[in-house]
Coordinates of C-alpha atoms in Angstrom, one line a residue:
Chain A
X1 CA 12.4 -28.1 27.9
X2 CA 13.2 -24.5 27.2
X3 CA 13.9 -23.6 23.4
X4 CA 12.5 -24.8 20.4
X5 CA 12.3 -28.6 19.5
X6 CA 11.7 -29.6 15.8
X7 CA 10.9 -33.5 15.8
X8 CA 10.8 -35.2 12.1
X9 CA 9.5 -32.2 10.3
X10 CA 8.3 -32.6 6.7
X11 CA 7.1 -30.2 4.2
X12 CA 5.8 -30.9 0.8
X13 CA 3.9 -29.3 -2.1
X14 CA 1.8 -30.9 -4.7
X15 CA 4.0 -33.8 -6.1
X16 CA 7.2 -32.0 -4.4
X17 CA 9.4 -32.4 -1.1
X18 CA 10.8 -29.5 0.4
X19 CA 12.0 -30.3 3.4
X20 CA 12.0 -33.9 5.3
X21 CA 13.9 -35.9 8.0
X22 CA 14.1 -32.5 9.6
X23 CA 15.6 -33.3 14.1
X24 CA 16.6 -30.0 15.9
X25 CA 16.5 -29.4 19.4
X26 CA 17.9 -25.7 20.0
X27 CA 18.3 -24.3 23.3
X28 CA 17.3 -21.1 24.3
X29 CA 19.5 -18.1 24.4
X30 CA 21.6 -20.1 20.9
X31 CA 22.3 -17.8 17.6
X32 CA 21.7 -20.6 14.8
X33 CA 23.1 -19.5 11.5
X34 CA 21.3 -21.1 8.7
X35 CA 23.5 -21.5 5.2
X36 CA 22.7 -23.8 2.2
X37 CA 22.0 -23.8 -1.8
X38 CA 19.5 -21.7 -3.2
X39 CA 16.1 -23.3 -3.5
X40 CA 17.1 -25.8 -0.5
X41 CA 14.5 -24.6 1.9
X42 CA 16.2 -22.6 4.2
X43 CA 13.5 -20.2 4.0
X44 CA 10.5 -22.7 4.1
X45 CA 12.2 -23.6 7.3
X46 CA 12.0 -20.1 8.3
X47 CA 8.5 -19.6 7.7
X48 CA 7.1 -22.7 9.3
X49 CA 9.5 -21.5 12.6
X50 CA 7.3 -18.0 11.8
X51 CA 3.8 -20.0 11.2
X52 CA 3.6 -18.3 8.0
X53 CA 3.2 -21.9 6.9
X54 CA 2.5 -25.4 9.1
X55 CA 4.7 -28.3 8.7
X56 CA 3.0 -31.4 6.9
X57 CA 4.1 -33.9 9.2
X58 CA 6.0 -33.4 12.4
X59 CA 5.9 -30.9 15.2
X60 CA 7.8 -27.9 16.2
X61 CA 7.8 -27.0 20.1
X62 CA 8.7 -23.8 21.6
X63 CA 9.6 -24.1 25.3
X64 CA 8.1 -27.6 25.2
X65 CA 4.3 -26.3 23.6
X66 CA 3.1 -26.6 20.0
X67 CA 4.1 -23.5 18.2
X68 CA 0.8 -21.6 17.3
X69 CA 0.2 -22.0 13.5
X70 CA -0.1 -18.4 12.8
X71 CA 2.3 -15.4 13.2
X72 CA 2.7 -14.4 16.9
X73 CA 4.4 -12.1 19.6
X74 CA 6.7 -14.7 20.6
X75 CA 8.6 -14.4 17.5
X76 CA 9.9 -11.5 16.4
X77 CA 11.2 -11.9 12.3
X78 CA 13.2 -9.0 10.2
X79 CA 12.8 -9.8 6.4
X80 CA 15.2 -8.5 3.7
X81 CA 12.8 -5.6 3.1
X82 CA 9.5 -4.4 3.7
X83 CA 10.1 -5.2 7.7
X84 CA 8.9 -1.6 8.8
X85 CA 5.8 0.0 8.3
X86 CA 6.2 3.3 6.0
X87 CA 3.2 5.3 7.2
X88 CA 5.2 5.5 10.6
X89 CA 7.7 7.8 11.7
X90 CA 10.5 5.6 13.5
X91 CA 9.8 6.0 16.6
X92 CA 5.7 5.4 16.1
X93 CA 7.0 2.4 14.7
X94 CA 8.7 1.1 17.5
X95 CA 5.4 2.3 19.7
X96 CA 3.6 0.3 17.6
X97 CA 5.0 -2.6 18.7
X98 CA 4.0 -2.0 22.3
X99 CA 0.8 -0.4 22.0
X100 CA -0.3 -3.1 19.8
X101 CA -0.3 -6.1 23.1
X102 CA -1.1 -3.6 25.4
X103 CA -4.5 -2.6 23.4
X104 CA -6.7 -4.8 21.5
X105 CA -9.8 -2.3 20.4
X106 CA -8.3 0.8 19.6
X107 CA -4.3 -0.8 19.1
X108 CA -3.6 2.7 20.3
X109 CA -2.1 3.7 23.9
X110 CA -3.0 7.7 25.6
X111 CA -1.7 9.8 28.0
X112 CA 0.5 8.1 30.7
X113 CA 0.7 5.3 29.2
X114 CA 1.3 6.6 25.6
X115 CA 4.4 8.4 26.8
X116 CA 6.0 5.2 28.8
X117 CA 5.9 3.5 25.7
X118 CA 7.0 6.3 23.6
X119 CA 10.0 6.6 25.9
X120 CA 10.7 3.0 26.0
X121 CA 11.1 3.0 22.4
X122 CA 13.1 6.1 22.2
X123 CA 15.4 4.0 24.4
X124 CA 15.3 1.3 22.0
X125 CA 16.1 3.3 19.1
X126 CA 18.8 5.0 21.3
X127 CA 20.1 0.8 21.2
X128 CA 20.5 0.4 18.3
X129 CA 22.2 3.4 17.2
X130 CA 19.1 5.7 15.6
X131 CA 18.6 8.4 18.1
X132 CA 18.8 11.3 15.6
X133 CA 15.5 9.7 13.4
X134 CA 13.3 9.5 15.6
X135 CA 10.9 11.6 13.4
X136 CA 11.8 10.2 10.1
X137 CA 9.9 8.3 7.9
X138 CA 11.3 4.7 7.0
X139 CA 11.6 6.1 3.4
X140 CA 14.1 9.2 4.8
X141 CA 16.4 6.0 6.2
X142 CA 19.2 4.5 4.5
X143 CA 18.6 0.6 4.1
X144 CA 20.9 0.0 6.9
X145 CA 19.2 2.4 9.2
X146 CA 16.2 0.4 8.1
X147 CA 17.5 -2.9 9.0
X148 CA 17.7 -0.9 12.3
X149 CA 14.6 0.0 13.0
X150 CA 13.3 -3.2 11.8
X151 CA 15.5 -4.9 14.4
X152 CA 14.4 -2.5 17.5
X153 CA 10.6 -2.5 16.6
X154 CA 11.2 -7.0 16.6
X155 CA 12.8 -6.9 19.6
X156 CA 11.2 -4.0 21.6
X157 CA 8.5 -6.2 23.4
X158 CA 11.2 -9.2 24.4
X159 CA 10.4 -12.3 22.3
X160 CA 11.5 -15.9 22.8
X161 CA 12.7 -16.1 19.3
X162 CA 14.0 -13.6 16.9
X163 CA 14.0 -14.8 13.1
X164 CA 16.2 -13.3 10.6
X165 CA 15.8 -13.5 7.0
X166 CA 18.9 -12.8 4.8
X167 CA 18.6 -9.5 6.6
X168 CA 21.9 -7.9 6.0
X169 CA 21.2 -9.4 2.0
X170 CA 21.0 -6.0 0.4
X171 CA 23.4 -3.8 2.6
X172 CA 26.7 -2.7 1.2
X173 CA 29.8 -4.9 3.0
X174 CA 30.9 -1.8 5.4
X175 CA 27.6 -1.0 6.8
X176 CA 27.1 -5.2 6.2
X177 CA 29.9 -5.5 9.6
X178 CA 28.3 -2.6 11.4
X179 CA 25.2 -4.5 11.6
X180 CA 26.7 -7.7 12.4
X181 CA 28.4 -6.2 15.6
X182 CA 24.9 -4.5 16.5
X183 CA 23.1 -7.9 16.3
X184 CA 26.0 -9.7 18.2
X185 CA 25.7 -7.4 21.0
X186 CA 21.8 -7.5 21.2
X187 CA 22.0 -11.2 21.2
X188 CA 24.5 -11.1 24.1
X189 CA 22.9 -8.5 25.5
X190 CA 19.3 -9.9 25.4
X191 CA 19.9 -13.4 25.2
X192 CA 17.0 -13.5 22.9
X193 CA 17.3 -17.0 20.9
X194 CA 18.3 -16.3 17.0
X195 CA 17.3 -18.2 13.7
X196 CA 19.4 -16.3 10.7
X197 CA 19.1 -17.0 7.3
X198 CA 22.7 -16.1 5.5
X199 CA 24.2 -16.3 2.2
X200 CA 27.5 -15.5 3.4
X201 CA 29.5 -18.2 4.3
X202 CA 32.3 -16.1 6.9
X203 CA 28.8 -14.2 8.2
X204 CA 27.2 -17.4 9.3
X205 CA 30.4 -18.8 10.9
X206 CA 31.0 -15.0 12.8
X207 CA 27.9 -14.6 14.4
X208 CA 26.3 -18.1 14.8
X209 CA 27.3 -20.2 18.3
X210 CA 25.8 -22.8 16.0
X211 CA 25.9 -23.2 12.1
X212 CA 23.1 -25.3 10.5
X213 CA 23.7 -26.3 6.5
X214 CA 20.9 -27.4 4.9
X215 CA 21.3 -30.1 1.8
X216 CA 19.8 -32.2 -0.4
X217 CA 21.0 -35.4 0.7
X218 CA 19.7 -38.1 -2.0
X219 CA 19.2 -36.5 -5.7
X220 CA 16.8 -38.4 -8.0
X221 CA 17.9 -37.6 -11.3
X222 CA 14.9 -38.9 -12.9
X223 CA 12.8 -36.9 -10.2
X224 CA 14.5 -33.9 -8.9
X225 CA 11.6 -32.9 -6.8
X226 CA 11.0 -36.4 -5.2
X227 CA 13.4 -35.6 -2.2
X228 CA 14.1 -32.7 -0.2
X229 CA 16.8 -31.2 1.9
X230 CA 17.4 -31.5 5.3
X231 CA 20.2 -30.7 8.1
X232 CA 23.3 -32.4 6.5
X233 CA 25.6 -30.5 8.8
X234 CA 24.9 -29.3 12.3
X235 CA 28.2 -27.4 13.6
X236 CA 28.6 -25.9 16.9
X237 CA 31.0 -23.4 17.8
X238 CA 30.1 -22.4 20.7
X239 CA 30.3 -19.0 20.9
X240 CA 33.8 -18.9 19.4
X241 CA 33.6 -17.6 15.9
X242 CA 35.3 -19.8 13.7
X243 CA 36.8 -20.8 10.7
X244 CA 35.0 -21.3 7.5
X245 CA 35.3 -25.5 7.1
X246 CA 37.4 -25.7 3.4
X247 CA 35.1 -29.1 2.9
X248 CA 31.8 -26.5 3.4
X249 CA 32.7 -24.5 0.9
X250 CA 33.9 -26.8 -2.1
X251 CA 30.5 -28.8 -1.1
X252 CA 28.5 -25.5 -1.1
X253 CA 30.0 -24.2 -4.2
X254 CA 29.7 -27.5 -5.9
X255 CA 26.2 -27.7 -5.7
X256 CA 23.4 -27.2 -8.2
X257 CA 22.7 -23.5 -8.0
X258 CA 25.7 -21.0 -6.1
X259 CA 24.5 -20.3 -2.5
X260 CA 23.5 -16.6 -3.8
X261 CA 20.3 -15.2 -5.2
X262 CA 17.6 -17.4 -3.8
X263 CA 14.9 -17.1 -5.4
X264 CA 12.4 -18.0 -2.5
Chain B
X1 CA 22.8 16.4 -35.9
X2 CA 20.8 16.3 -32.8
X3 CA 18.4 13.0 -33.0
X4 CA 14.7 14.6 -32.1
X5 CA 14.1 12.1 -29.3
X6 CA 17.4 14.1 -27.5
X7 CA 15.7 17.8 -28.5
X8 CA 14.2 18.4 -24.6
X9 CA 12.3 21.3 -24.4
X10 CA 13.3 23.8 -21.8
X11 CA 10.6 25.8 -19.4
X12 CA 9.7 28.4 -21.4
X13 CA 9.6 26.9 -24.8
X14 CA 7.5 24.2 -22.7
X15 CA 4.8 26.4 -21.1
X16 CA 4.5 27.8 -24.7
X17 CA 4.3 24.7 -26.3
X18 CA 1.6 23.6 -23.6
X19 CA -0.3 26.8 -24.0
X20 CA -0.4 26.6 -28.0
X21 CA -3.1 24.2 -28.6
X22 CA -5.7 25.9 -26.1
X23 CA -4.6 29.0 -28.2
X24 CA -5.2 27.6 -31.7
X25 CA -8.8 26.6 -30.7
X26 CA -9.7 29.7 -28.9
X27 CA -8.7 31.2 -32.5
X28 CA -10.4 28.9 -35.1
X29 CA -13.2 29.1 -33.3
X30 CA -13.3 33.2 -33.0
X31 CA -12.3 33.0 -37.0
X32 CA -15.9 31.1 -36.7
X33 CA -17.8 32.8 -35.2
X34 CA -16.7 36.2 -36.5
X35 CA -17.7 34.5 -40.1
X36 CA -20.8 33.5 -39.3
X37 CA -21.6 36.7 -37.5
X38 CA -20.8 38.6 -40.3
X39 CA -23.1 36.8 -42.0
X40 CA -26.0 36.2 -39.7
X41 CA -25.4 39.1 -36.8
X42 CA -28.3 36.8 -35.0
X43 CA -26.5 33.8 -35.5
X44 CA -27.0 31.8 -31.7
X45 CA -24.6 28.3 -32.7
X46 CA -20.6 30.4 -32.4
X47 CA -21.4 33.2 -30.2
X48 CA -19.3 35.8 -29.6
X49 CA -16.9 36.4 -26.6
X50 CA -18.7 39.2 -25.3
X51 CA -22.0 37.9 -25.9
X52 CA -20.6 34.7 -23.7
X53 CA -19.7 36.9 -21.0
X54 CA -22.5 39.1 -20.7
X55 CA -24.7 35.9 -20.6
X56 CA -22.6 34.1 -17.6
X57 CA -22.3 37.5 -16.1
X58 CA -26.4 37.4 -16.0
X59 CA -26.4 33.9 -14.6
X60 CA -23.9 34.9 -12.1
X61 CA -25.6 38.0 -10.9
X62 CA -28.9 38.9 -12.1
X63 CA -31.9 36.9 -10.2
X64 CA -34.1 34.8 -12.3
X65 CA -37.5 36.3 -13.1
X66 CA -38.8 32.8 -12.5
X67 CA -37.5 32.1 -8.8
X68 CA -35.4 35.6 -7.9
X69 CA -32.1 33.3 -7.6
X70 CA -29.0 33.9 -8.9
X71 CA -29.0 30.5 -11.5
X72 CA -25.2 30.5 -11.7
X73 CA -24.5 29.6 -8.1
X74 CA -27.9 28.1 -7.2
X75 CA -26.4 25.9 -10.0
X76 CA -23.6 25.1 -8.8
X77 CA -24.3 24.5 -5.1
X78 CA -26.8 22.1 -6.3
X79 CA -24.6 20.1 -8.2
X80 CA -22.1 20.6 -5.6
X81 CA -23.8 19.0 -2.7
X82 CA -25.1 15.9 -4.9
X83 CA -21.0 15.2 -6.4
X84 CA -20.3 15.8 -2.5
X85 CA -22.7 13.2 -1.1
X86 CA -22.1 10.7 -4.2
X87 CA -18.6 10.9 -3.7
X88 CA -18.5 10.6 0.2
X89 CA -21.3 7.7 0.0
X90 CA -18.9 5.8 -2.6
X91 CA -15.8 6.7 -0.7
X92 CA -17.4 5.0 2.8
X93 CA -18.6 1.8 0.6
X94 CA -15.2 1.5 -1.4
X95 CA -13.0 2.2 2.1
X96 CA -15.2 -0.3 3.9
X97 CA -15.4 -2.8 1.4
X98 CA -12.2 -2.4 -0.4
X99 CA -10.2 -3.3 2.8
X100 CA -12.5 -5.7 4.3
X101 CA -12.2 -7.7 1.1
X102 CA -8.4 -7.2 0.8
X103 CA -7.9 -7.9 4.3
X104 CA -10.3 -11.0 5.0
X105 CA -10.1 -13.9 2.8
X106 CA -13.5 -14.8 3.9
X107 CA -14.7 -12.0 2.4
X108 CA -13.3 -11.5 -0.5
X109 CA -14.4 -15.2 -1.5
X110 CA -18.3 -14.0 -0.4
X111 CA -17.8 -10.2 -2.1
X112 CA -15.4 -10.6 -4.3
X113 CA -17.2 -11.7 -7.3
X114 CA -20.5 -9.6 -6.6
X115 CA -18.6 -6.4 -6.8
X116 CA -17.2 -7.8 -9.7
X117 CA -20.9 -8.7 -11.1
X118 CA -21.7 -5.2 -10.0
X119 CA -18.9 -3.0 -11.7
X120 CA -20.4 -4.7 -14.8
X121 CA -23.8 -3.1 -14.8
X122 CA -23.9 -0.3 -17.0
X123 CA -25.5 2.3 -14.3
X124 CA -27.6 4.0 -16.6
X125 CA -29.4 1.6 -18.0
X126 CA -30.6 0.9 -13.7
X127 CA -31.2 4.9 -13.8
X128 CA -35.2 4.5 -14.8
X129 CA -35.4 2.0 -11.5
X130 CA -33.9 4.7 -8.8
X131 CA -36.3 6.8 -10.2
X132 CA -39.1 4.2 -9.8
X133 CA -37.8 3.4 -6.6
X134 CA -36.2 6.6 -4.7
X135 CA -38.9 9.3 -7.2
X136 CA -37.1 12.2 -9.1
X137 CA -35.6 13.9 -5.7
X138 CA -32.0 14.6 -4.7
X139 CA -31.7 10.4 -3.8
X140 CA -32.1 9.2 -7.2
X141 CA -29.3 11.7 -8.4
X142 CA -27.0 11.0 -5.5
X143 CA -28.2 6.8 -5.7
X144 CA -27.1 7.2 -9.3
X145 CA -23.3 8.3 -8.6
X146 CA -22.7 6.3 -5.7
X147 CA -23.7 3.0 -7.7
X148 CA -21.9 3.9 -10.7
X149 CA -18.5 4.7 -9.1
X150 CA -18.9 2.7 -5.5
X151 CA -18.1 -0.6 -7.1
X152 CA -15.0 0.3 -9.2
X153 CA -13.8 1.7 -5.6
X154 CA -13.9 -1.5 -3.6
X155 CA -12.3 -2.7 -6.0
X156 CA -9.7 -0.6 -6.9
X157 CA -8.8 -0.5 -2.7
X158 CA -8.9 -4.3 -2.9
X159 CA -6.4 -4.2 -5.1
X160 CA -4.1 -1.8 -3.3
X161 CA -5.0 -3.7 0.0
X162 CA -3.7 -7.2 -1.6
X163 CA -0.5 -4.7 -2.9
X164 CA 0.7 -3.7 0.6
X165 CA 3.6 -6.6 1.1
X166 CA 2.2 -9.7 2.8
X167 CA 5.4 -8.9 5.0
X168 CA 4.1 -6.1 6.6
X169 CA 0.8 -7.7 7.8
X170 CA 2.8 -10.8 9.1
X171 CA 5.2 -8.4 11.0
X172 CA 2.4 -6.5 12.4
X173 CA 1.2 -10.3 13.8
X174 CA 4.1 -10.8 15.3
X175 CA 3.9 -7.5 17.0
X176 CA 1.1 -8.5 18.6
X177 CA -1.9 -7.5 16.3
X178 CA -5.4 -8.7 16.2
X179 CA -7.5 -8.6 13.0
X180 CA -8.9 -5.3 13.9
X181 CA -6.2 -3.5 15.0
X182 CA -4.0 -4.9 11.9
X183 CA -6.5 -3.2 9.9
X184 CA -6.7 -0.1 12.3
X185 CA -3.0 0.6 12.4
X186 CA -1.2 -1.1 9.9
X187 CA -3.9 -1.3 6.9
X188 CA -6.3 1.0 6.7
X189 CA -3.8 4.6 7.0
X190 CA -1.5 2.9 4.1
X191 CA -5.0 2.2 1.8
X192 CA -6.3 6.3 2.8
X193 CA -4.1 7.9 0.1
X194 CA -4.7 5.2 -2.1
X195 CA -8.4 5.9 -1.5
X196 CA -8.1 9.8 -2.7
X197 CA -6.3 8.5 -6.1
X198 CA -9.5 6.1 -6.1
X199 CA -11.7 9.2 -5.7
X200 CA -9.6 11.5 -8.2
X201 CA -10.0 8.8 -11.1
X202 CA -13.9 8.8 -10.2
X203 CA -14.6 12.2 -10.9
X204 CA -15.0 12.0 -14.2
X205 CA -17.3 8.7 -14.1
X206 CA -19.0 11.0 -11.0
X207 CA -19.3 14.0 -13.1
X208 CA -20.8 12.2 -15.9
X209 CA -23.7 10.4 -14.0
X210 CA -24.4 14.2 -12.0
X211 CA -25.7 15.4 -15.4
X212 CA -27.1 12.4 -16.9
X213 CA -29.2 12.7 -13.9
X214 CA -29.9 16.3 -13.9
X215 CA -30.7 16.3 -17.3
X216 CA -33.8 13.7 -17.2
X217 CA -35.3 15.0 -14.0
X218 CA -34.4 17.9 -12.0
X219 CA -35.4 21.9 -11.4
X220 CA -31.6 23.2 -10.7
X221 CA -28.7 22.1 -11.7
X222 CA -25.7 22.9 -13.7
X223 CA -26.2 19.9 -16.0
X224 CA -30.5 20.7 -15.6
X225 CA -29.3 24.3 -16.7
X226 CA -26.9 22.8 -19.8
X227 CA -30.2 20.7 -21.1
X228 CA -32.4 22.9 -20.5
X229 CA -30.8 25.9 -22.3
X230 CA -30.8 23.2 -25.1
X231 CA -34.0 24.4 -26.1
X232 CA -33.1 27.5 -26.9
X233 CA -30.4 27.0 -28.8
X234 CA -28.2 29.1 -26.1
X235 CA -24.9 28.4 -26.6
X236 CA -23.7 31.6 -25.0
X237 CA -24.9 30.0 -21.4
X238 CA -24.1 26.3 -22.5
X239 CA -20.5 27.2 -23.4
X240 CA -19.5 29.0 -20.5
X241 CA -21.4 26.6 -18.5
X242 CA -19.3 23.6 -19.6
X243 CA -16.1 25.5 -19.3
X244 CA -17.3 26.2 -15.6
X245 CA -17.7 22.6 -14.6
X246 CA -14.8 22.1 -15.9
X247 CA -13.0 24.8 -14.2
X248 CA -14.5 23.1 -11.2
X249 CA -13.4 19.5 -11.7
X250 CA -9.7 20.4 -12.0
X251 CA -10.1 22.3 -8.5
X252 CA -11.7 19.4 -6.7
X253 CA -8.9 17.2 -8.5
X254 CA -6.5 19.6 -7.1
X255 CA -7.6 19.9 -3.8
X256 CA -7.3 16.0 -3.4
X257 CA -4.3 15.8 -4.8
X258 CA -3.3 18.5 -2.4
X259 CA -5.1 17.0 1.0
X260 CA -2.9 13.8 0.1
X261 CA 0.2 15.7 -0.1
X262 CA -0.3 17.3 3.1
X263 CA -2.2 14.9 5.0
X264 CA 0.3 11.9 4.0
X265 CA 3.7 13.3 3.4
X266 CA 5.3 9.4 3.6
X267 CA 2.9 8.4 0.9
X268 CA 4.5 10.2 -2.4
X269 CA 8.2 8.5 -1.4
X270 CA 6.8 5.3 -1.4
X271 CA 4.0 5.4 -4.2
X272 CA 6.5 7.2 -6.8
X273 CA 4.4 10.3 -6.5
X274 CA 3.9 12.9 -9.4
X275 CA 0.6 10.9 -10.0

């Protein structure tokens, strides 16, 4: 079964749910937005899709295997900030990404084989628009540009999965719709599958072919922490972007904490 | 009227302002000396200026009767290569330690709390046993520095290590990193800057232990030469002698401060320079 497979995933902390009930099966080649209340998980989710953190209960399958618990090739993840590394110029950080499979001793590639991967990445960079900083430093780059980067060096060496977090979070609103085209045409382009955390409603609904709301279903008022949130909506929109549900966004506004500023 | 936290001083007035203090201790202490000279012309505690330079220009460039070398620089290369070895030593242990116990949690639950332990060990009062141990030659001297700055070191760079954002080290996974080649690639050249600051705040500590050491057991030596000039009262030696080491301090600090400018121009952009 090709794409991941999430079957009755929990998560809990000391004397606190997170996340429970969680039943997903999402085929490969989807862009799932993910939208929801701050504090609801969305972000927990993330990381156990990352294997930052394991599940407590339940299992999560990519392509029909047990996702390894720990961090790996076959997901690639851009975070709000700190996704590239700042000792690198940009282009040694997208080589980075393919020298580091291709050599487990020195993590270094020479030669022939050096400059197949430098041009690969130059082509790379070329994709996604940063062809004149090749030489920069990641602090030289705007935070768009390094939203850029971060996005080429993820998806340079072709994984399964790409994970998003809130990535376009702290990007002014034009530069915001300059890097939501860029993802769309990756994702068309590459048919990599996508997992994007969003805090804008109209975002999630534009780019996703498939928006997943995450909610705190039951509410102990004696015991806020007793139950956690889970998939309360699943919508699919197949590719067509679409309309922002009126329903979504009087629930969304309406619940504890505005569905900004999550404090993860 | 101008509040005085507003009142900025601009670049002249600044380097003036800097310069004054220097200037009003150079001059009390000629007032000094010219007072007690007047009084005693044989007076050896507030030498003169030109009896200061005539005695460092004799260390500098007459041979000793004793061993026909010229003491200033036999001094100072001395010294030189024992800060030099202490310092490298204690750079290798803090580097190599620092990162292995930032990087590994394994590690740092084994090391963690003996470099803690250590750091707390006043390293002179252990300065009799590496003479017991190594005898008074150049490895008790060298032994001394290395233990009394290695372990502030590791874990000053375990620090730094735990600082770099746990993001970074999970994207480098999901590049496809091992262990070692996270800590080749991705760690280790963001903790080598951080390792000269580590060295730059150690001189002093490293400085310090150099002449302790000299001055209990050694033949040459600028802090041997400080001690043993002692004796004699010679203040026109031990003066210029002091302003010397200081003279070299602030060019070692310098050239480290330079080396990570040049040799990590990312680093200052990131870090907040200026330090």
């Amino acid at each position: 079964m090709s794409g991941v497979t999430i079957r009755n995933v929990w998560k809990e902390y000391a004397g606190q749910t997170v996340l429970e009930r969680l039943n997903l099966h999402v085929a490969s080649g989807e862009f799932v937005t993910i939208v929801g209340a701050s504090g609801c998980g969305k972000t927990t989710f993330l990381r156990m899709l990352l294997g930052q953190e394991s599940p407590t209960r339940g299992t999560i399958l990519l392509d029909g295997q047990p996702l390894p618990a720990e961090p790996g090739p076959e997901r690639g993840i851009v975070f709000q900030r700190y996704s590239v590394f700042p000792h690198l110029s940009a282009l040694d950080n997208v080589t980075l990404a393919l020298e580091l499979p291709a050599s487990p001793v020195l993590g270094r590639l020479f030669a022939r084989e050096k400059r197949i991967a430098r041009d690969k990445a130059a082509a790379m960079l070329r994709a996604v628009g940063l062809e004149h900083a090749f030489d920069r430093y990641p602090s030289e780059l705007s935070g768009g540009m390094q939203q850029r980067l971060a996005i080429a060096q993820s998806l340079v060496s072709a994984p399964k999965v790409l994970l998003l977090d809130e990535p376009f979070g702290a990007l002014d609103p034009g530069i915001r719709g300059d890097m939501q085209a860029l993802i769309r045409q990756i994702w068309q382009q590459t048919g990599v599958t996508v997992f994007m955390i969003t805090h804008d409603l109209p975002e999630a609904f534009a780019l996703g072919s498939r928006v997943l709301v995450f909610d705190k279903p039951r509410i102990d008022p004696q015991a806020p922490q007793a139950y956690g949130a889970t998939i309360t909506y699943d919508i699919p929109l197949r590719g067509r972007p679409g309309q922002v549900p009126d329903a979504l966004v009087q629930r969304l506004s309406s619940a504890p904490g505005a569905p900004n500023e999550e404090a993860s | 009227m101008t509040r005085l936290i507003n009142l900025h001083p601009d670049r002249v007035s600044r380097v003036v302002l800097g310069l004054l203090p220097f200037l009003l201790i150079l001059a009390a202490y000629l007032v000094a000396s010219a007072d007690r000279l007047a009084a005693n012309p044989n007076d050896k505690l507030l030498p003169g200026f030109g009896a200061i330079a005539d005695a460092f220009w004799r260390m500098a460039s007459e041979p000793s009767g004793r061993t026909g070398e010229l003491l200033l620089w036999a001094d100072t290369g001395a010294s030189l290569v024992r800060l030099a070895w202490g310092l490298g030593i204690a750079g290798a242990i803090g580097l190599a330690f620092g990162v292995a116990n930032g990087v590994l949690p394994l590690v740092r639950a084994g090391l963690s709390p003996l470099f803690a332990g250590l750091s707390l060990i006043p390293p002179m009062a252990i300065l009799p046993i590496l003479f017991i141990v190594f005898g008074l030659g150049e490895v008790s001297k060298v032994a001394l520095i290395v233990i009394g700055i290695a372990p502030v070191i590791v874990r000053d760079l375990q620090a730094r290590t735990l600082e770099l954002p746990q993001e970074l080290l999970i994207k480098a996974q999901t590049l496809g990193a091992n262990s070692w080649t996270l800590v080749l690639r991705v760690v280790l050249p963001q903790v080598l800057p951080r390792l000269l600051d580590a060295l730059r705040l150690s001189l002093g500590a490293a400085w310090l232990f150099l002449i302790a050491a000299e001055a209990i057991a050694a033949s040459e030596g600028l802090g041997y030469r400080i001690f043993l000039m002692r004796r004699y009262l010679s203040m026109d030696v031990i003066l210029p002698y002091v302003a010397w080491i200081t003279l070299l301090a602030f060019i070692i600090d310098w050239s480290l401060r330079t080396l990570q400018r040049r040799a990590f121009p990312w680093f200052a952009r990131v870090a907040g320079g200026g330090r």
